[in-house]
Amino acid sequence: MSGSLVVVGTGPGKAELMTPATLAALAKATDLVGYGPYLDRVPVTRRDQRRHASDNRVELERARHALSLAAAGREVVVVSGGDPGVFAMAAAVFEAVETGDPVWRMLDIRVEPGVTAMLAAAAEVGAPLGGDFCAISLSDNLKAWTTIERRLRAAAEADFVIALYNPASKARPHQLVQAFEHLRRIKSGETPVLFVRAAGTADAKVITTTLAAADATQADMRTLVIVGASTTRRVGRWVYTPRSEGTAS
Amino acid sequence: MSGSLVVVGTGPGKAELMTPATLAALAKATDLVGYGPYLDRVPVTRRDQRRHASDNRVELERARHALSLAAAGREVVVVSGGDPGVFAMAAAVFEAVETGDPVWRMLDIRVEPGVTAMLAAAAEVGAPLGGDFCAISLSDNLKAWTTIERRLRAAAEADFVIALYNPASKARPHQLVQAFEHLRRIKSGETPVLFVRAAGTADAKVITTTLAAADATQADMRTLVIVGASTTRRVGRWVYTPRSEGTAS
């Protein structure tokens, strides 16, 4: 077993948000495996490095391919966007290990953390994640919509700040509409809502609105939505959630 | 208003996990403001850079000091650990802006995202944050313990993975004990629990246990605790949460 597998995230997009540890792993790899647009972010540092680009929907298959390459002695890096452990490839790799060839369990596997989308989105607008928060993916490709609804209600009732990953796609235009409906039943209409598109890139765009006025059609696949807690507030062009529960003092 | 203020996070500890954008902001600053141990992580690149180290408990005071320096024309960087927007300095800066000198609202203020502790902790053990998750600080310095209890119960009932920041300190040894008691009433005793100490540093240490067996005295100020969802599972030395709700397939 001379091969290895490292799972990395390229961060939100800008090269300046990719960690040196991730860059070093990428430079050392003989093989890169990932969704094409993420591979395109990786600078070419070796002419002998093979790139295995795949479609976005085949995560488990891609993970198995990467593990096979590592088992054959290659130095493989699996490339995600953001942080690889948040709605990305790391979980798919370990699922493939659990359900695949027993020799894969003996491989040298490592995960390198990165800057996940909600942190980049929060930084664009101030500090909306300043208190307790949760992260929910609205994609029901892999879980029931009823589970998502239950988590939205629980998060609203316990007054977490809520970061919504994968809020909408062409195949799923209605889920964010429904999510806002659930949240409006529990939270004040004045709650700040942020649509942050392409956070952590040169094209970042922020819409700051309220839960009452939030228009779900303003989200697409590159948008991260943050719904504030009861304490989340605007100050000038910024939005933040105070560390304390009371009014700012 | 020629001064500026950038809020950065140094990441979990290792220099290789600090982003190039953060390093660039640090190198450009005339003044660094932060808790002493975080300032010590910043490489010295300019002889004329002033360092203003302060105690850990005076966040709002430190934020006001940084804003005063920026208003006086200095290029100030406020230095947090991890990501500055997650239980760190960014919220304190905006709270100081809201409640302080009105001219501070006209300052050039920016936040640079970083790698927060739970991402580094998750990477040390696999992919435990692979599904929906929440982050709760157990410190009740700034919020009521009853609020924390309500959030713990809601997170357990809705089957989130739970990352616990600030799980224990010398002044608060009993809160993690109580948190585990709440979670045990709702979640299976077999739920994986991870104590990750000094994640993202050369001294990282992981304890993998179960909710039934978890011993709160194993956490200290440098520990991040992750409590799994019902689907979180072990495979070899790793722990991961599958992206899907069902069993791995």
Coordinates of C-alpha atoms in Angstrom, one line a residue:
Chain A
M1 CA 0.0 0.0 0.0
S2 CA 2.3 2.8 -1.2
G3 CA -0.5 5.0 -2.5
S4 CA -2.3 7.8 -0.6
L5 CA -5.5 9.8 -0.8
V6 CA -6.0 13.4 0.5
V7 CA -9.4 15.1 0.4
V8 CA -9.1 18.8 0.0
G9 CA -11.4 21.8 -0.6
T10 CA -10.3 24.7 -2.8
G11 CA -12.2 27.2 -0.7
P12 CA -15.0 29.5 -2.0
G13 CA -13.2 30.4 -5.2
K14 CA -10.4 33.0 -4.9
A15 CA -6.9 31.5 -4.9
E16 CA -6.1 33.7 -1.8
L17 CA -8.6 31.6 0.2
M18 CA -7.0 28.3 -0.5
T19 CA -4.8 27.2 2.4
P20 CA -1.1 26.5 1.9
A21 CA -1.6 23.0 3.2
T22 CA -4.1 22.3 0.4
L23 CA -1.9 23.9 -2.2
A24 CA 1.0 21.7 -1.0
A25 CA -1.1 18.5 -1.2
L26 CA -2.3 19.5 -4.7
A27 CA 1.3 20.1 -5.9
K28 CA 2.5 16.7 -4.6
A29 CA -0.4 14.7 -6.2
T30 CA 0.1 12.4 -9.2
D31 CA -3.7 12.3 -9.8
L32 CA -6.4 14.8 -9.1
V33 CA -10.0 13.6 -9.0
G34 CA -13.0 15.9 -8.9
Y35 CA -15.8 17.9 -10.5
G36 CA -14.5 19.7 -13.5
P37 CA -15.1 23.3 -12.4
Y38 CA -13.2 22.6 -9.1
L39 CA -10.3 21.0 -10.9
D40 CA -10.1 24.1 -13.1
R41 CA -9.2 26.2 -10.0
V42 CA -6.1 24.1 -9.3
P43 CA -2.9 25.7 -10.7
V44 CA -0.9 23.4 -12.9
T45 CA 2.4 22.7 -11.2
R46 CA 3.4 19.3 -12.6
R47 CA 3.3 18.2 -16.3
D48 CA 3.0 14.5 -15.2
Q49 CA -0.1 15.1 -13.0
R50 CA -3.2 13.4 -14.3
R51 CA -6.6 15.1 -14.0
H52 CA -9.8 13.0 -13.8
A53 CA -12.7 15.3 -14.2
S54 CA -16.2 14.1 -13.6
D55 CA -19.8 15.2 -13.5
N56 CA -21.3 16.8 -10.3
R57 CA -23.8 14.0 -9.5
V58 CA -21.6 11.0 -9.2
E59 CA -19.9 11.6 -5.9
L60 CA -19.7 8.0 -4.7
E61 CA -18.5 6.7 -8.0
R62 CA -15.8 9.4 -8.1
A63 CA -14.8 8.5 -4.5
R64 CA -14.4 4.8 -5.6
H65 CA -12.4 5.8 -8.6
A66 CA -10.0 7.8 -6.4
L67 CA -9.7 5.0 -3.9
S68 CA -8.9 2.5 -6.7
L69 CA -6.1 4.8 -8.0
A70 CA -4.7 5.2 -4.5
A71 CA -4.8 1.4 -4.0
A72 CA -2.8 1.1 -7.2
G73 CA 0.0 3.2 -5.7
R74 CA -0.9 6.6 -6.9
E75 CA -0.8 9.8 -4.8
V76 CA -4.4 10.9 -5.2
V77 CA -6.0 14.2 -4.2
V78 CA -9.8 14.4 -4.3
V79 CA -10.8 18.0 -5.0
S80 CA -14.0 19.6 -3.5
G81 CA -15.0 23.2 -3.4
G82 CA -15.1 25.0 0.0
D83 CA -14.3 22.7 2.9
P84 CA -14.3 19.0 1.9
G85 CA -16.2 17.9 5.0
V86 CA -19.2 20.2 4.6
F87 CA -21.7 19.0 2.0
A88 CA -18.8 17.8 -0.1
M89 CA -16.5 14.9 -1.0
A90 CA -15.0 13.7 2.3
A91 CA -18.2 11.9 3.5
A92 CA -18.5 10.2 0.1
V93 CA -14.9 9.0 0.4
F94 CA -15.5 7.4 3.8
E95 CA -18.8 5.9 2.6
A96 CA -16.9 4.4 -0.3
V97 CA -14.3 3.0 2.1
E98 CA -17.0 1.4 4.3
T99 CA -18.9 -0.2 1.5
G100 CA -16.0 -1.0 -0.9
D101 CA -12.9 -3.2 -1.2
P102 CA -11.6 -4.1 2.3
V103 CA -8.0 -3.1 1.3
W104 CA -9.1 0.5 1.0
R105 CA -9.3 0.6 4.9
M106 CA -5.6 0.2 5.0
L107 CA -4.9 3.2 2.8
D108 CA -3.2 6.4 4.0
I109 CA -6.2 8.8 3.9
R110 CA -6.2 12.4 5.1
V111 CA -8.6 15.3 5.0
E112 CA -7.4 18.9 4.7
P113 CA -9.8 21.5 6.1
G114 CA -10.7 24.6 4.0
V115 CA -12.9 27.7 4.1
T116 CA -16.5 26.6 3.7
A117 CA -19.0 28.8 1.8
M118 CA -21.0 30.1 4.8
L119 CA -17.8 31.5 6.4
A120 CA -17.0 33.4 3.1
A121 CA -20.6 34.5 2.8
A122 CA -20.6 35.8 6.4
A123 CA -17.4 37.7 5.9
E124 CA -18.9 39.5 2.9
V125 CA -21.6 41.0 5.1
G126 CA -20.1 41.4 8.5
A127 CA -20.6 38.7 11.2
P128 CA -24.0 37.2 10.9
L129 CA -22.7 33.9 12.3
G130 CA -21.6 35.5 15.5
G131 CA -23.9 33.4 17.7
D132 CA -25.0 29.8 17.7
F133 CA -25.8 28.7 14.2
C134 CA -26.6 25.7 12.0
A135 CA -26.0 24.7 8.5
I136 CA -28.7 22.9 6.5
S137 CA -28.5 21.7 2.9
L138 CA -31.9 22.2 1.1
S139 CA -31.0 19.5 -1.5
D140 CA -33.3 16.5 -1.1
N141 CA -31.3 14.4 -3.5
L142 CA -30.0 12.4 -0.5
K143 CA -32.5 13.0 2.3
A144 CA -36.2 13.4 2.7
W145 CA -37.8 16.8 2.4
T146 CA -39.7 16.1 5.7
T147 CA -36.3 15.8 7.5
I148 CA -35.3 19.2 6.1
E149 CA -38.6 20.7 7.2
R150 CA -38.2 19.3 10.7
R151 CA -34.7 20.8 11.0
L152 CA -35.8 24.2 9.7
R153 CA -38.5 24.3 12.3
A154 CA -36.2 23.2 15.1
A155 CA -33.6 25.7 14.1
A156 CA -36.1 28.5 14.0
E157 CA -37.7 27.6 17.3
A158 CA -34.4 27.4 19.1
D159 CA -33.3 30.8 17.6
F160 CA -30.2 29.6 15.7
V161 CA -28.8 31.6 12.8
I162 CA -29.4 29.4 9.8
A163 CA -27.1 29.0 6.9
L164 CA -28.8 27.4 3.9
Y165 CA -26.5 25.5 1.5
N166 CA -27.8 24.4 -2.0
P167 CA -30.9 26.7 -1.6
A168 CA -32.0 26.3 -5.2
S169 CA -31.2 24.7 -8.5
K170 CA -33.0 24.5 -11.9
A171 CA -34.3 21.1 -10.8
R172 CA -35.5 22.4 -7.4
P173 CA -36.9 25.9 -7.7
H174 CA -39.6 25.6 -5.0
Q175 CA -37.7 24.4 -1.9
L176 CA -36.4 27.8 -0.8
V177 CA -40.0 29.2 -1.2
Q178 CA -41.2 26.4 1.1
A179 CA -38.3 26.9 3.5
F180 CA -39.1 30.6 3.9
E181 CA -42.8 29.8 4.5
H182 CA -41.8 27.5 7.4
L183 CA -39.5 30.1 8.9
R184 CA -42.1 32.9 8.6
R185 CA -44.5 30.9 10.7
I186 CA -42.0 30.9 13.6
K187 CA -39.6 33.9 13.2
S188 CA -40.3 37.7 13.0
G189 CA -40.8 39.1 9.5
E190 CA -38.1 41.7 10.4
T191 CA -35.4 39.0 10.7
P192 CA -32.5 39.9 8.5
V193 CA -32.0 37.6 5.5
L194 CA -28.9 37.6 3.3
F195 CA -28.5 36.2 -0.2
V196 CA -24.7 36.0 -0.9
R197 CA -23.8 35.0 -4.4
A198 CA -20.3 33.9 -5.3
A199 CA -19.0 34.7 -1.8
G200 CA -15.2 34.8 -1.6
T201 CA -14.8 35.5 -5.3
A202 CA -14.3 38.7 -7.3
D203 CA -17.9 38.5 -8.4
A204 CA -19.5 38.4 -4.9
K205 CA -22.9 40.0 -4.7
V206 CA -24.9 40.6 -1.5
I207 CA -28.7 41.2 -1.1
T208 CA -29.7 42.2 2.4
T209 CA -33.4 41.9 3.0
T210 CA -35.9 40.7 5.6
L211 CA -37.7 37.4 6.1
A212 CA -41.0 39.1 5.2
A213 CA -39.6 40.5 1.9
A214 CA -37.2 37.7 1.0
D215 CA -37.7 36.6 -2.6
A216 CA -36.6 33.0 -3.2
T217 CA -36.1 33.5 -6.9
Q218 CA -33.0 35.6 -6.1
A219 CA -31.1 32.4 -5.1
D220 CA -29.3 30.1 -7.6
M221 CA -26.8 27.3 -7.3
R222 CA -24.0 29.8 -6.4
T223 CA -25.9 31.5 -3.6
L224 CA -25.7 30.9 0.1
V225 CA -28.6 32.1 2.1
I226 CA -28.3 33.2 5.8
V227 CA -31.4 33.8 7.9
G228 CA -30.6 35.6 11.1
A229 CA -31.5 34.9 14.8
S230 CA -33.8 37.2 16.8
T231 CA -30.7 39.2 17.8
T232 CA -29.2 39.6 14.3
R233 CA -29.1 43.3 13.3
R234 CA -28.0 45.7 10.7
V235 CA -25.4 48.5 11.4
G236 CA -24.8 50.6 8.3
R237 CA -24.0 48.2 5.4
W238 CA -23.1 45.4 7.8
V239 CA -25.1 42.6 9.4
Y240 CA -24.0 40.9 12.6
T241 CA -25.2 38.7 15.4
P242 CA -24.1 39.9 18.8
R243 CA -22.3 37.4 21.0
S244 CA -24.7 38.2 23.8
E245 CA -28.5 37.6 23.9
G246 CA -29.6 41.0 25.1
T247 CA -29.4 44.3 23.2
A248 CA -26.0 45.5 22.3
S249 CA -24.4 47.3 25.3
Chain B
M1 CA -10.8 58.6 7.1
S2 CA -7.6 57.1 5.7
G3 CA -7.4 54.3 8.2
S4 CA -8.7 50.8 7.8
L5 CA -9.6 47.8 9.8
V6 CA -9.5 44.1 8.7
V7 CA -10.7 41.3 11.0
V8 CA -8.8 38.1 10.4
G9 CA -8.6 34.6 11.9
T10 CA -5.3 32.7 12.1
G11 CA -7.0 29.4 11.6
P12 CA -6.7 26.5 14.1
G13 CA -3.0 27.0 14.7
K14 CA -0.7 25.5 12.0
A15 CA 0.7 28.2 9.7
E16 CA -0.3 26.0 6.7
L17 CA -3.9 26.6 7.6
M18 CA -3.8 30.4 7.5
T19 CA -5.1 31.7 4.2
P20 CA -2.9 33.8 1.9
A21 CA -5.5 36.6 2.0
T22 CA -5.1 36.7 5.8
L23 CA -1.3 36.6 5.6
A24 CA -1.4 39.5 3.1
A25 CA -3.6 41.6 5.4
L26 CA -1.3 40.9 8.3
A27 CA 1.8 41.9 6.3
K28 CA 0.3 45.2 5.3
A29 CA -0.9 46.2 8.8
T30 CA 0.7 49.0 10.8
D31 CA -1.1 47.8 13.9
L32 CA -2.1 44.3 15.1
V33 CA -4.7 44.1 17.9
G34 CA -5.6 40.8 19.6
Y35 CA -5.3 38.3 22.4
G36 CA -1.6 37.6 23.0
P37 CA -1.4 33.9 22.1
Y38 CA -3.1 34.7 18.7
L39 CA -0.7 37.5 18.0
D40 CA 2.2 35.2 18.7
R41 CA 1.1 33.1 15.7
V42 CA 1.7 36.0 13.3
P43 CA 5.0 36.0 11.6
V44 CA 7.0 39.3 12.0
T45 CA 7.3 40.8 8.5
R46 CA 7.7 44.5 9.4
R47 CA 9.8 46.1 12.0
D48 CA 7.5 49.2 12.3
Q49 CA 4.4 47.1 13.0
R50 CA 2.9 47.8 16.4
R51 CA 1.4 44.9 18.4
H52 CA -1.3 45.6 20.9
A53 CA -1.8 42.4 23.0
S54 CA -4.7 42.1 25.4
D55 CA -6.4 39.7 27.7
N56 CA -8.9 37.2 26.4
R57 CA -12.0 38.6 28.3
V58 CA -12.0 42.1 27.0
E59 CA -13.3 41.6 23.5
L60 CA -15.5 44.8 23.2
E61 CA -12.8 47.0 24.7
R62 CA -10.3 45.5 22.3
A63 CA -12.6 46.2 19.4
R64 CA -13.0 49.8 20.5
H65 CA -9.3 50.2 20.7
A66 CA -8.8 48.9 17.2
L67 CA -11.5 51.2 15.8
S68 CA -9.9 54.2 17.5
L69 CA -6.6 53.3 15.9
A70 CA -8.2 53.0 12.5
A71 CA -10.1 56.3 12.9
A72 CA -6.7 57.9 13.7
G73 CA -5.5 56.7 10.3
R74 CA -3.7 53.4 11.1
E75 CA -4.0 50.3 9.0
V76 CA -5.3 47.9 11.7
V77 CA -5.8 44.2 11.7
V78 CA -7.8 42.6 14.5
V79 CA -6.4 39.0 15.0
S80 CA -8.7 36.2 16.1
G81 CA -8.0 32.4 16.1
G82 CA -9.9 30.2 13.7
D83 CA -12.5 32.1 11.6
P84 CA -13.1 35.6 12.9
G85 CA -16.9 35.3 12.4
V86 CA -17.4 32.2 14.5
F87 CA -17.4 32.9 18.3
A88 CA -14.6 35.4 17.8
M89 CA -13.8 39.0 17.2
A90 CA -15.8 40.1 14.1
A91 CA -19.1 40.3 16.0
A92 CA -17.4 42.3 18.8
V93 CA -16.1 44.8 16.2
F94 CA -19.6 45.4 14.7
E95 CA -21.1 45.7 18.1
A96 CA -18.5 48.3 18.9
V97 CA -19.3 50.1 15.7
E98 CA -23.0 50.1 16.5
T99 CA -22.6 51.4 20.0
G100 CA -19.5 53.7 19.5
D101 CA -18.4 56.9 17.9
P102 CA -20.6 57.6 14.8
V103 CA -17.5 58.2 12.6
W104 CA -16.5 54.6 13.0
R105 CA -19.4 53.7 10.6
M106 CA -17.5 55.5 7.8
L107 CA -14.4 53.4 8.3
D108 CA -13.1 50.9 5.7
I109 CA -13.9 47.6 7.5
R110 CA -13.4 44.2 6.1
V111 CA -13.6 40.6 7.4
E112 CA -11.3 37.8 6.0
P113 CA -12.7 34.3 6.5
G114 CA -10.6 31.5 7.9
V115 CA -10.7 27.8 8.9
T116 CA -12.8 27.5 12.1
A117 CA -12.0 24.9 14.7
M118 CA -14.9 22.5 14.0
L119 CA -13.6 22.1 10.4
A120 CA -10.1 21.3 11.5
A121 CA -11.5 19.0 14.2
A122 CA -13.7 17.2 11.7
A123 CA -10.8 16.8 9.3
E124 CA -8.7 15.1 12.0
V125 CA -11.2 12.3 12.3
G126 CA -12.8 11.9 8.9
A127 CA -16.1 13.7 7.9
P128 CA -18.4 13.8 11.0
L129 CA -19.9 17.1 9.7
G130 CA -21.0 15.4 6.4
G131 CA -24.7 16.1 7.1
D132 CA -26.7 19.0 8.5
F133 CA -25.0 20.3 11.6
C134 CA -25.0 23.1 14.2
A135 CA -22.4 24.9 16.2
I136 CA -23.1 25.9 19.8
S137 CA -20.8 27.6 22.3
L138 CA -21.2 26.3 25.8
S139 CA -19.9 29.4 27.3
D140 CA -22.6 31.3 29.3
N141 CA -20.5 34.4 29.8
L142 CA -22.7 36.2 27.2
K143 CA -25.9 34.2 27.1
A144 CA -28.2 32.4 29.5
W145 CA -27.6 28.7 30.2
T146 CA -31.3 28.0 29.6
T147 CA -30.8 29.3 26.0
I148 CA -28.0 26.8 25.5
E149 CA -30.1 24.0 27.0
R150 CA -33.0 24.8 24.6
R151 CA -30.6 24.7 21.6
L152 CA -29.0 21.5 22.7
R153 CA -32.4 19.8 23.0
A154 CA -33.6 21.2 19.6
A155 CA -30.5 20.1 17.9
A156 CA -30.7 16.6 19.3
E157 CA -34.4 16.3 18.5
A158 CA -33.9 17.4 14.9
D159 CA -30.9 15.0 14.6
F160 CA -28.3 17.5 13.7
V161 CA -24.6 16.7 14.2
I162 CA -23.6 19.1 17.0
A163 CA -20.2 20.9 17.3
L164 CA -19.6 22.2 20.8
Y165 CA -17.2 25.2 21.1
N166 CA -15.8 26.3 24.4
P167 CA -17.0 23.0 26.0
A168 CA -15.2 23.6 29.3
S169 CA -12.8 25.9 31.2
K170 CA -11.5 26.0 34.7
A171 CA -14.3 28.5 35.6
R172 CA -17.0 26.2 33.9
P173 CA -16.2 22.6 34.6
H174 CA -19.8 21.4 34.9
Q175 CA -21.5 22.6 31.7
L176 CA -20.3 19.8 29.4
V177 CA -21.5 17.3 32.0
Q178 CA -24.9 18.9 31.9
A179 CA -24.9 19.1 28.1
F180 CA -24.2 15.4 27.8
E181 CA -27.0 14.7 30.3
H182 CA -29.5 16.6 28.1
L183 CA -28.3 14.9 24.9
R184 CA -28.4 11.4 26.5
R185 CA -32.2 11.9 27.2
I186 CA -32.8 12.3 23.5
K187 CA -30.1 10.6 21.5
S188 CA -28.9 6.9 21.5
G189 CA -26.1 6.1 23.9
E190 CA -24.3 4.6 20.9
T191 CA -24.0 8.0 19.1
P192 CA -20.3 8.7 18.3
V193 CA -18.7 11.5 20.3
L194 CA -15.4 13.0 19.5
F195 CA -13.1 15.0 21.7
V196 CA -10.6 16.7 19.4
R197 CA -7.9 18.7 21.2
A198 CA -5.6 21.1 19.4
A199 CA -7.1 20.3 16.0
G200 CA -5.1 21.6 13.1
T201 CA -1.8 21.7 15.1
A202 CA 1.1 19.3 15.4
D203 CA -0.3 18.4 18.9
A204 CA -3.7 17.2 17.7
K205 CA -5.2 14.5 19.8
V206 CA -8.5 12.6 19.2
I207 CA -10.6 10.6 21.5
T208 CA -13.4 8.7 19.8
T209 CA -16.1 7.4 22.2
T210 CA -19.9 7.1 22.5
L211 CA -22.4 9.4 24.1
A212 CA -23.0 6.8 26.8
A213 CA -19.3 6.6 27.7
A214 CA -18.3 10.2 27.1
D215 CA -16.4 11.7 30.0
A216 CA -16.7 15.5 30.2
T217 CA -13.5 15.8 32.1
Q218 CA -11.5 15.0 29.0
A219 CA -12.4 18.4 27.5
D220 CA -10.5 21.6 28.2
M221 CA -10.3 25.0 26.6
R222 CA -8.4 23.7 23.6
T223 CA -10.9 20.9 22.9
L224 CA -13.7 20.9 20.4
V225 CA -16.4 18.3 21.0
I226 CA -18.5 16.8 18.2
V227 CA -21.6 14.7 18.9
G228 CA -22.9 12.7 15.9
A229 CA -26.3 12.4 14.4
S230 CA -28.2 9.1 14.3
T231 CA -26.5 8.3 11.0
T232 CA -22.9 9.1 12.1
R233 CA -20.7 6.0 12.1
R234 CA -17.2 4.6 12.5
V235 CA -15.2 3.0 9.7
G236 CA -11.8 1.8 10.9
R237 CA -10.2 4.8 12.6
W238 CA -12.5 7.3 10.9
V239 CA -15.9 8.7 11.8
Y240 CA -18.2 10.1 9.2
T241 CA -21.8 11.2 8.7
P242 CA -23.2 10.0 5.3
R243 CA -24.7 12.5 3.1
S244 CA -27.9 10.4 2.9
E245 CA -30.3 9.5 5.7
G246 CA -30.4 5.8 5.1
T247 CA -27.7 3.2 5.7
A248 CA -24.6 3.5 3.4
S249 CA -25.4 1.9 0.1

